[in-house]
PDB file of C-alpha atoms in Angstrom:
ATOM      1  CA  UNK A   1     118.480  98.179 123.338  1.00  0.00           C
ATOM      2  CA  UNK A   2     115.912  96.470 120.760  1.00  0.00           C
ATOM      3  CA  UNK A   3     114.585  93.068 121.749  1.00  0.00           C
ATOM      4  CA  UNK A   4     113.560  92.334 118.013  1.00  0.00           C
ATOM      5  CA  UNK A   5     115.318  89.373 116.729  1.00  0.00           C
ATOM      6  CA  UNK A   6     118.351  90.046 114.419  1.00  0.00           C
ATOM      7  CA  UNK A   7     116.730  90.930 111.202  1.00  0.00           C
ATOM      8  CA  UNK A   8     116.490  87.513 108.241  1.00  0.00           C
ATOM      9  CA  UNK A   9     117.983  87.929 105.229  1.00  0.00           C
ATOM     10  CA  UNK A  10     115.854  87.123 102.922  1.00  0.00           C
ATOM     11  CA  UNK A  11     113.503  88.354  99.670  1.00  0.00           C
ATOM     12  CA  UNK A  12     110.848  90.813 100.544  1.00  0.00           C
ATOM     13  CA  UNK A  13     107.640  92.031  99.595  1.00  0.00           C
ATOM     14  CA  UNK A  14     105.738  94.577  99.539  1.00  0.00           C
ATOM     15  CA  UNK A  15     102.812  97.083  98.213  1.00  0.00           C
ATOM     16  CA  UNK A  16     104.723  99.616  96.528  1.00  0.00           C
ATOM     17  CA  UNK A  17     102.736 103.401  95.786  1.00  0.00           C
ATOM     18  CA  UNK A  18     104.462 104.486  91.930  1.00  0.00           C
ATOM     19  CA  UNK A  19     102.175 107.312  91.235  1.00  0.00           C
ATOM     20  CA  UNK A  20      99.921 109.812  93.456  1.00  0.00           C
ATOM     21  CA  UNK A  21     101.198 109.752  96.817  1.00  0.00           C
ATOM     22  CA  UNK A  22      99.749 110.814  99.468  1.00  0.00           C
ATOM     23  CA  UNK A  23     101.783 114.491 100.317  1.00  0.00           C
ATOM     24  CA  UNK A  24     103.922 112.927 103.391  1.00  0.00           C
ATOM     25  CA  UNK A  25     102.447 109.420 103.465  1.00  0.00           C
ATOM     26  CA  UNK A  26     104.413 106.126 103.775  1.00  0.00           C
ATOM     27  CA  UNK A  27     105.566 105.080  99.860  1.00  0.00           C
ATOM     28  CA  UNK A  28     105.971 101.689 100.791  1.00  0.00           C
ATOM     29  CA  UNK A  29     104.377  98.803 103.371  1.00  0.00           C
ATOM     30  CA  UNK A  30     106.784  96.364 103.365  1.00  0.00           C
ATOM     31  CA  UNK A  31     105.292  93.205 104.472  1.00  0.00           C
ATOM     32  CA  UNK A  32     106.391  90.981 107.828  1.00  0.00           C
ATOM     33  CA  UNK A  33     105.423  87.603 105.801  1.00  0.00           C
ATOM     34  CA  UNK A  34     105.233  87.249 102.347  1.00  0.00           C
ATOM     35  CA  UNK A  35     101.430  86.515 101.043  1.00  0.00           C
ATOM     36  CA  UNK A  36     101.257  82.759 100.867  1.00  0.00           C
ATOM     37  CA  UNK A  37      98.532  83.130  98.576  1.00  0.00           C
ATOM     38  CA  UNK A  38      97.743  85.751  96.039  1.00  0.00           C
ATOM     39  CA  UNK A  39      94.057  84.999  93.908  1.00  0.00           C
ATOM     40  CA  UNK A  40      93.802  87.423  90.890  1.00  0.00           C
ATOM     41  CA  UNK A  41      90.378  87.569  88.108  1.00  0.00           C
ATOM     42  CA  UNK A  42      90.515  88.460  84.901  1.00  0.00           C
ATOM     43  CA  UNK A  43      87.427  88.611  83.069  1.00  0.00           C
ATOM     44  CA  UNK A  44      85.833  89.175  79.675  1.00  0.00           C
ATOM     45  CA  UNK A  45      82.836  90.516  78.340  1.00  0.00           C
ATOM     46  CA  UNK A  46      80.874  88.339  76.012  1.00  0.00           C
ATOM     47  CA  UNK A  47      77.749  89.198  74.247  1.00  0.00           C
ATOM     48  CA  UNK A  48      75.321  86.821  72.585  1.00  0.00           C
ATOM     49  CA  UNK A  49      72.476  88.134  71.011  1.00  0.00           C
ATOM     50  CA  UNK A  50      69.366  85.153  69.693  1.00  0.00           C
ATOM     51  CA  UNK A  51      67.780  86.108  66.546  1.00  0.00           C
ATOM     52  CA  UNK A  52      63.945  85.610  67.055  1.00  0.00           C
ATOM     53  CA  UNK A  53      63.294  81.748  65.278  1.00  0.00           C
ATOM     54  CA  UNK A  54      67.305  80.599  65.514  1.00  0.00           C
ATOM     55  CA  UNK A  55      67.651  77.134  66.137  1.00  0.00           C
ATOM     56  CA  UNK A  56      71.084  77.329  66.966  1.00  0.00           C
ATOM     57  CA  UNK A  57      73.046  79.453  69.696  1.00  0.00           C
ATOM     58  CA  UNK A  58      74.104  82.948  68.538  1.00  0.00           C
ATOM     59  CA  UNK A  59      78.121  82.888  68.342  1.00  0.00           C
ATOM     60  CA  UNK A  60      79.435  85.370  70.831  1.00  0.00           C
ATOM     61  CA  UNK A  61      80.847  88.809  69.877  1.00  0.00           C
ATOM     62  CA  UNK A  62      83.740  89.570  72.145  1.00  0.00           C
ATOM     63  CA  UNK A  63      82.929  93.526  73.361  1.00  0.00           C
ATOM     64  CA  UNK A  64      86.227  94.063  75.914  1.00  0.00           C
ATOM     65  CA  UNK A  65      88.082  93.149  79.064  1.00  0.00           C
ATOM     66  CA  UNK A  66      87.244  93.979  82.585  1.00  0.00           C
ATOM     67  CA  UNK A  67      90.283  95.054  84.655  1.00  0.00           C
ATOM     68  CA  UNK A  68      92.215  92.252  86.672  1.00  0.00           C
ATOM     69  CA  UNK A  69      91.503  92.536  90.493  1.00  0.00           C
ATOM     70  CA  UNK A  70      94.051  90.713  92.984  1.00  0.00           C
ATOM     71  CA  UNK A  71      93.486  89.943  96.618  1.00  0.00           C
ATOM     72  CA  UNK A  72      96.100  89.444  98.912  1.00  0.00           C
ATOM     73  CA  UNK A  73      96.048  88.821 102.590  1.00  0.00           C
ATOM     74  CA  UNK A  74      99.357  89.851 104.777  1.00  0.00           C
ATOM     75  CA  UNK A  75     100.305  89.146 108.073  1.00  0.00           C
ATOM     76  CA  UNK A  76     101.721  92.334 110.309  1.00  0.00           C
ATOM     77  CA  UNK A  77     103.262  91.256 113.368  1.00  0.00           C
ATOM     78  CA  UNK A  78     105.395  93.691 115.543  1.00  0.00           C
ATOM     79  CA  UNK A  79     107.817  91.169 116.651  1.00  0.00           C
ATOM     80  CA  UNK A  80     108.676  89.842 112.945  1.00  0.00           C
ATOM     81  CA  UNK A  81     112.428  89.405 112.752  1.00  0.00           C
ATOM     82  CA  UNK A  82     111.574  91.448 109.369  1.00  0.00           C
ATOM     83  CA  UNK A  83     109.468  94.239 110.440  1.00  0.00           C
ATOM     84  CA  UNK A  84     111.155  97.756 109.769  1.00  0.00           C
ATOM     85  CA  UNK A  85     111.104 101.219 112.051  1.00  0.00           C
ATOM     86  CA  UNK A  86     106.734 101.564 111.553  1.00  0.00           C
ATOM     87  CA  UNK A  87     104.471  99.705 113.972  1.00  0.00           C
ATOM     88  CA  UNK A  88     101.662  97.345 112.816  1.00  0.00           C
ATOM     89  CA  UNK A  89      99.139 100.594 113.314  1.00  0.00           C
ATOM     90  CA  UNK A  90     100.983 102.862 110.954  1.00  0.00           C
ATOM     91  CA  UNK A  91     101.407 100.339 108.217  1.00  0.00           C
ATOM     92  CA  UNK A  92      97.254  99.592 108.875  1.00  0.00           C
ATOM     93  CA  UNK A  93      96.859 103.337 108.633  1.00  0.00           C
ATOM     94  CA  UNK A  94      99.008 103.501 105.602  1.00  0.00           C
ATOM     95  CA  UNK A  95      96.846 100.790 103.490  1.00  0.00           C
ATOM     96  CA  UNK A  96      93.829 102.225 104.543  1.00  0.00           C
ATOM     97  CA  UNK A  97      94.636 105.780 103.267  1.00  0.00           C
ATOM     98  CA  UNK A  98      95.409 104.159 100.498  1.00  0.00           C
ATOM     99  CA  UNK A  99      91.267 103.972  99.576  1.00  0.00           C
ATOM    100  CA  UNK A 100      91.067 107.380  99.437  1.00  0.00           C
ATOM    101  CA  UNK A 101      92.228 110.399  96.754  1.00  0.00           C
ATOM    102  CA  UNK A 102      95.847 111.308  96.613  1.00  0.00           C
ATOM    103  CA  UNK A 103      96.592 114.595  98.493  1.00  0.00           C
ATOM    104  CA  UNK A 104      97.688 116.022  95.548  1.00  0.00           C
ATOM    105  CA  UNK A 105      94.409 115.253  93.737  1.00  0.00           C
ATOM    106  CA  UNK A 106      91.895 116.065  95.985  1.00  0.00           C
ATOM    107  CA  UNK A 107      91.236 119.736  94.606  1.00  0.00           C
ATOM    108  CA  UNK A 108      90.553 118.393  91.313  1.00  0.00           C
ATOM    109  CA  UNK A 109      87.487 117.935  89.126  1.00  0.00           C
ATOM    110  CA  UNK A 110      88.282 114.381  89.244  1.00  0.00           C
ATOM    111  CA  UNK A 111      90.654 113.240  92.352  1.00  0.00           C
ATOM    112  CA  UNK A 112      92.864 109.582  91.599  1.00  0.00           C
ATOM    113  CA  UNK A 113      93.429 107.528  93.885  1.00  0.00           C
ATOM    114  CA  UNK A 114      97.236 106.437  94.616  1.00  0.00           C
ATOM    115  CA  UNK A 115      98.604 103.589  92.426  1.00  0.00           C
ATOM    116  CA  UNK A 116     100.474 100.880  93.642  1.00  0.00           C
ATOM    117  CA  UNK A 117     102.218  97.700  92.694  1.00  0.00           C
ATOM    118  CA  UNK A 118     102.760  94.855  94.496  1.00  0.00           C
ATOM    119  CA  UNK A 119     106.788  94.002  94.501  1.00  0.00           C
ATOM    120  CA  UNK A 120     106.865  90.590  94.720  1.00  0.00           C
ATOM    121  CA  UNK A 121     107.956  87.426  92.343  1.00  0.00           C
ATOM    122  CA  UNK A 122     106.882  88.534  88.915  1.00  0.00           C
ATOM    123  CA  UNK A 123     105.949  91.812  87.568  1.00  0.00           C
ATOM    124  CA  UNK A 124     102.277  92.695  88.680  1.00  0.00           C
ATOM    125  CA  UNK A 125      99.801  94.923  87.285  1.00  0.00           C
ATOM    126  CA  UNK A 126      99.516  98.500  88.491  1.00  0.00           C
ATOM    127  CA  UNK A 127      96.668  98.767  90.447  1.00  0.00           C
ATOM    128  CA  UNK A 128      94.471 100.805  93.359  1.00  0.00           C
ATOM    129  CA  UNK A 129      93.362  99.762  96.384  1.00  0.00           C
ATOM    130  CA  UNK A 130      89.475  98.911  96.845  1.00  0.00           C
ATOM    131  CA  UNK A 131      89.125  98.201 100.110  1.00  0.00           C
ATOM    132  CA  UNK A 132      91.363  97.035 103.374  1.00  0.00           C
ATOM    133  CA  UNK A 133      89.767  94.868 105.867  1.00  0.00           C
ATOM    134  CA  UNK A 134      91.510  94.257 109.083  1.00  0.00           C
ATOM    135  CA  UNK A 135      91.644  91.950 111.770  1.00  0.00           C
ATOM    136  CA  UNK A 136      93.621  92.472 114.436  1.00  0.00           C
ATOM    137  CA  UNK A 137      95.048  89.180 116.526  1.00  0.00           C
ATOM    138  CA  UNK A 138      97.066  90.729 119.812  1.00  0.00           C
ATOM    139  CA  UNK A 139      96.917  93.592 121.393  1.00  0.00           C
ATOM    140  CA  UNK A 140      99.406  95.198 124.049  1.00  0.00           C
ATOM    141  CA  UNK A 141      98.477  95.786 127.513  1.00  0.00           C
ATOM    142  CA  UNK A 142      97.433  99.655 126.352  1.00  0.00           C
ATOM    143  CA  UNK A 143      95.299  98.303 123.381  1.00  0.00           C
ATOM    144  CA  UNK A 144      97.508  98.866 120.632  1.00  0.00           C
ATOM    145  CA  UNK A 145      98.167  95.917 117.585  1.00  0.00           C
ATOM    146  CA  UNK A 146     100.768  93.825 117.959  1.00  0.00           C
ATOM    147  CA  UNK A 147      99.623  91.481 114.747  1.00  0.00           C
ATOM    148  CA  UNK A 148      96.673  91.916 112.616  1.00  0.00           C
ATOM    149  CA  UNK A 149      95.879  89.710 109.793  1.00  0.00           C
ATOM    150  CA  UNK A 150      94.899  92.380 106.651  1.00  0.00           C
ATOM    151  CA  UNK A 151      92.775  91.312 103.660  1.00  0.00           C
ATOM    152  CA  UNK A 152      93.982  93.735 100.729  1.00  0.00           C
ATOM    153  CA  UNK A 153      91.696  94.244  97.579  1.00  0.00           C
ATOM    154  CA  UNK A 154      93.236  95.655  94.355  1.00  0.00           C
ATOM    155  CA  UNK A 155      91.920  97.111  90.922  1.00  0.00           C
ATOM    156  CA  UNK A 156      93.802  97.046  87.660  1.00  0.00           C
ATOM    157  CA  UNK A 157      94.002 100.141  86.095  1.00  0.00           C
ATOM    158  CA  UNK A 158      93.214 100.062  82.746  1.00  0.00           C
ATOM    159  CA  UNK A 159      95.470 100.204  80.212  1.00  0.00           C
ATOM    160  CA  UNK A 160      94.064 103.264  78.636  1.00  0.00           C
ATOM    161  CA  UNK A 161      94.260 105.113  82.450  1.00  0.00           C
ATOM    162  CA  UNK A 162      97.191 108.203  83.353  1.00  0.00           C
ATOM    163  CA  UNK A 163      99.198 105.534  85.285  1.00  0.00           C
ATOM    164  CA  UNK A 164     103.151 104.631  84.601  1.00  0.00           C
ATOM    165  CA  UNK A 165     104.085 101.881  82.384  1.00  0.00           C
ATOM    166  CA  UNK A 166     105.529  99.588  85.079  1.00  0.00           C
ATOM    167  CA  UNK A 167     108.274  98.175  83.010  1.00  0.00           C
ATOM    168  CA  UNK A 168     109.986 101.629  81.793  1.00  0.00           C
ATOM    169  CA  UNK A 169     111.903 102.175  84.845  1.00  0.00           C
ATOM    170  CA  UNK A 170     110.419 105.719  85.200  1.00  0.00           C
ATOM    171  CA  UNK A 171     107.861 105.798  88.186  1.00  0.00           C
ATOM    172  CA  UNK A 172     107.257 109.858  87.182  1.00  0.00           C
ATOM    173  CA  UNK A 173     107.176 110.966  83.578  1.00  0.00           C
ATOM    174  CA  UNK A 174     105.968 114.567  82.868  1.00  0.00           C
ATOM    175  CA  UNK A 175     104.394 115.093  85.622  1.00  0.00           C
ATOM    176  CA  UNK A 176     103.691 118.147  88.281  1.00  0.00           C
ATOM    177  CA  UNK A 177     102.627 118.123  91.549  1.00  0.00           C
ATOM    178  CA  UNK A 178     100.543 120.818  93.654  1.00  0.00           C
ATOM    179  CA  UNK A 179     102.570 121.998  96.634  1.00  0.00           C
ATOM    180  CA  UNK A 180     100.581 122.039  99.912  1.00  0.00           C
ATOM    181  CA  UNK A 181     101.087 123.295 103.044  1.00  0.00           C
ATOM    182  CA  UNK A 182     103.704 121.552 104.650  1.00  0.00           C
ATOM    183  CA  UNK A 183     105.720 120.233 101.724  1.00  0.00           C
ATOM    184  CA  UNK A 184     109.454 120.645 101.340  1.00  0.00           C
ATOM    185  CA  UNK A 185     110.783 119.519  98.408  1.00  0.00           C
ATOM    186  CA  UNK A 186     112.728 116.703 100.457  1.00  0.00           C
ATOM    187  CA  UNK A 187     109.104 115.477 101.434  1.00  0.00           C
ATOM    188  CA  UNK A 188     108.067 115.848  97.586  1.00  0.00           C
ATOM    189  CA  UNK A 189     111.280 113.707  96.411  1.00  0.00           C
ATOM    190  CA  UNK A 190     110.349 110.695  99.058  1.00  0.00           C
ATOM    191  CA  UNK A 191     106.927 111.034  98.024  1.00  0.00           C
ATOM    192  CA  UNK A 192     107.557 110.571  94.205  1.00  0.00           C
ATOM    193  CA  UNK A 193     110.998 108.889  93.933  1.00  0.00           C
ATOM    194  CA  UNK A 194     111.263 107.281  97.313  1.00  0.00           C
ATOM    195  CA  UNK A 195     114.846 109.491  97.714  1.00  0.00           C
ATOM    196  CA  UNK A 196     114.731 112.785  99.932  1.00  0.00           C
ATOM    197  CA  UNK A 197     117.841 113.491  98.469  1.00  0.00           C
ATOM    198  CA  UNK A 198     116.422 113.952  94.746  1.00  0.00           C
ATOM    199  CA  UNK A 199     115.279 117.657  96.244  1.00  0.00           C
ATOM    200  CA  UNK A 200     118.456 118.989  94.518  1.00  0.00           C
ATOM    201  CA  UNK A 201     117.282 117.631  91.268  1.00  0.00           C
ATOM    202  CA  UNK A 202     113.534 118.947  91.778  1.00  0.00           C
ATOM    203  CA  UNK A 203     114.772 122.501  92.462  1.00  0.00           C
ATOM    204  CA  UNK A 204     117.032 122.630  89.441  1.00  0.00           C
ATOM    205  CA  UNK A 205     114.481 121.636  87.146  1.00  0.00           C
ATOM    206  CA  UNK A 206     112.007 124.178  88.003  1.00  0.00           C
ATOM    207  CA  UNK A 207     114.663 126.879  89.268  1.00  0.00           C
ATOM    208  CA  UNK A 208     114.327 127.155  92.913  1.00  0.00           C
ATOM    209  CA  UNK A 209     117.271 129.137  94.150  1.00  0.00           C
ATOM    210  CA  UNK A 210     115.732 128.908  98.232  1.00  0.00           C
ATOM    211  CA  UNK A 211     114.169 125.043  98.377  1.00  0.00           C
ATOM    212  CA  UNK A 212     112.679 126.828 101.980  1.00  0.00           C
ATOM    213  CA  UNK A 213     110.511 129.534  99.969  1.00  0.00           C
ATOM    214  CA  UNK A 214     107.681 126.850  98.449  1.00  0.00           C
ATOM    215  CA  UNK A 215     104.581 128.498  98.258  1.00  0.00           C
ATOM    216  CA  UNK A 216     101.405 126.458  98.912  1.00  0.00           C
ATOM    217  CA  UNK A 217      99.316 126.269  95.322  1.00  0.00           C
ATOM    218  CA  UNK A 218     102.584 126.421  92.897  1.00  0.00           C
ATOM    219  CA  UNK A 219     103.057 123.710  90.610  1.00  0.00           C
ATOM    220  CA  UNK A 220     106.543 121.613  91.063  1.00  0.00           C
ATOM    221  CA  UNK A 221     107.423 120.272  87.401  1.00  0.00           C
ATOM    222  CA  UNK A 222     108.429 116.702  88.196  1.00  0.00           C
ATOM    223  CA  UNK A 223     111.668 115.160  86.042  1.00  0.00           C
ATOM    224  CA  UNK A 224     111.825 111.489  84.771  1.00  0.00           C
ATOM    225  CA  UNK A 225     113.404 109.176  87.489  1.00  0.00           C
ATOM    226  CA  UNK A 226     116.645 108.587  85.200  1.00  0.00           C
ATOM    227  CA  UNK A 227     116.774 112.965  85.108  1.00  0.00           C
ATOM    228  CA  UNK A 228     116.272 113.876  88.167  1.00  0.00           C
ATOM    229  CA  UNK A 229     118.805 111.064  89.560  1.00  0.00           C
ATOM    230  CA  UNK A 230     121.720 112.719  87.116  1.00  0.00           C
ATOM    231  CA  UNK A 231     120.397 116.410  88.298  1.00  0.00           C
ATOM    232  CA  UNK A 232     121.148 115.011  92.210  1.00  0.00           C
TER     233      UNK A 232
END
């Protein structure tokens, strides 16, 4: 019998992956504590240019917008009354893999990075993962984290990027993804939609009559959320 505390009711957070998974990874960290303080930076780019003799100070011409970056600090503790079936490690391991190309990228020309959003009081930009910087507070007697205190940077991606619109209710559009070794289309359906049981809808879509026979470098057309939920 579990010794964790009955689980709180209450509203949660969490870093959220909507496009690019990794092929098997966690979609979702769901955090122990909510951040008690989120700092985001939004800059833009001026440019003043003096005129040789001017008296007076050029006006500045306005030549863009740098992407927002947010940074976040969360608190993993394996005793949280909130904490879920992953240890602190995995969810550690889960951010960091986060700063590195999407499975399903990682043959391309040019490999993306997974894109996440954080879930948490108002609607957030959608964003990548710089960097992940951990410090870890208590150990167990065999040296594994019991609470670690994790500093997460993100990057806007710009509005002009491949990334969903994060208010159209559709995390995957028309999409495809690259089928590895490994996959099943229950892991691809977790992966993208965060519901194993949207395989059904994945294999009507691109006519799989065995969902066992995927062969590794086919191409798995990937429905709209709101489709593949109605072909389930």
């Amino acid at each position: 019998m579990s010794m964790r505390p009955e689980k709180l009711k209450m509203a949660r957070g969490s870093l959220k992956v909507v496009k690019n998974n990794h092929a098997g990874g966690a979609p979702t960290v769901w955090f122990d504590f909510n951040p008690a303080k989120i700092s985001t930076t939004a800059q833009a780019k001026w440019e003043q240019k003096a005129k040789p003799g001017s008296k007076a100070a050029p006006v500045p011409t306005f030549t863009g917008s740098e992407p927002q970056t947010m940074e976040l600090e969360l608190t993993l503790d394996e005793w949280s009354p909130n904490r879920l079936d992953t240890t602190v490690e995995e969810d550690i391991a889960t951010l960091i893999s986060w700063t590195r190309p999407a499975g399903a990228t990682r043959t391309a020309t040019k490999p993306s990075p997974p894109l996440v959003e954080l879930k948490w009081g108002p609607t957030w930009f959608v964003s990548y993962v710089t960097s992940v910087k951990t410090t870890i507070n208590m150990f167990d007697e065999d040296g594994h984290a019991l609470r670690a205190t994790v500093a997460v940077s993100l990057k806007e991606l710009p509005k002009d990027g491949k990334g969903p619109n994060p208010t159209s209710g559709s995390r995957v559009g028309h999409q495809s993804h690259s089928v590895l070794a490994g996959d099943s289309l229950a892991s691809v359906a977790q992966s993208y939609y965060d519901k194993p049981s949207y395989w059904r809808g994945i294999a009507l879509a691109n006519g799989i009559d065995d969902p066992r026979q995927l062969r590794p470098g086919s191409r798995l057309y990937l429905p709209p959320l709101t489709d593949v939920a109605a072909l389930s």
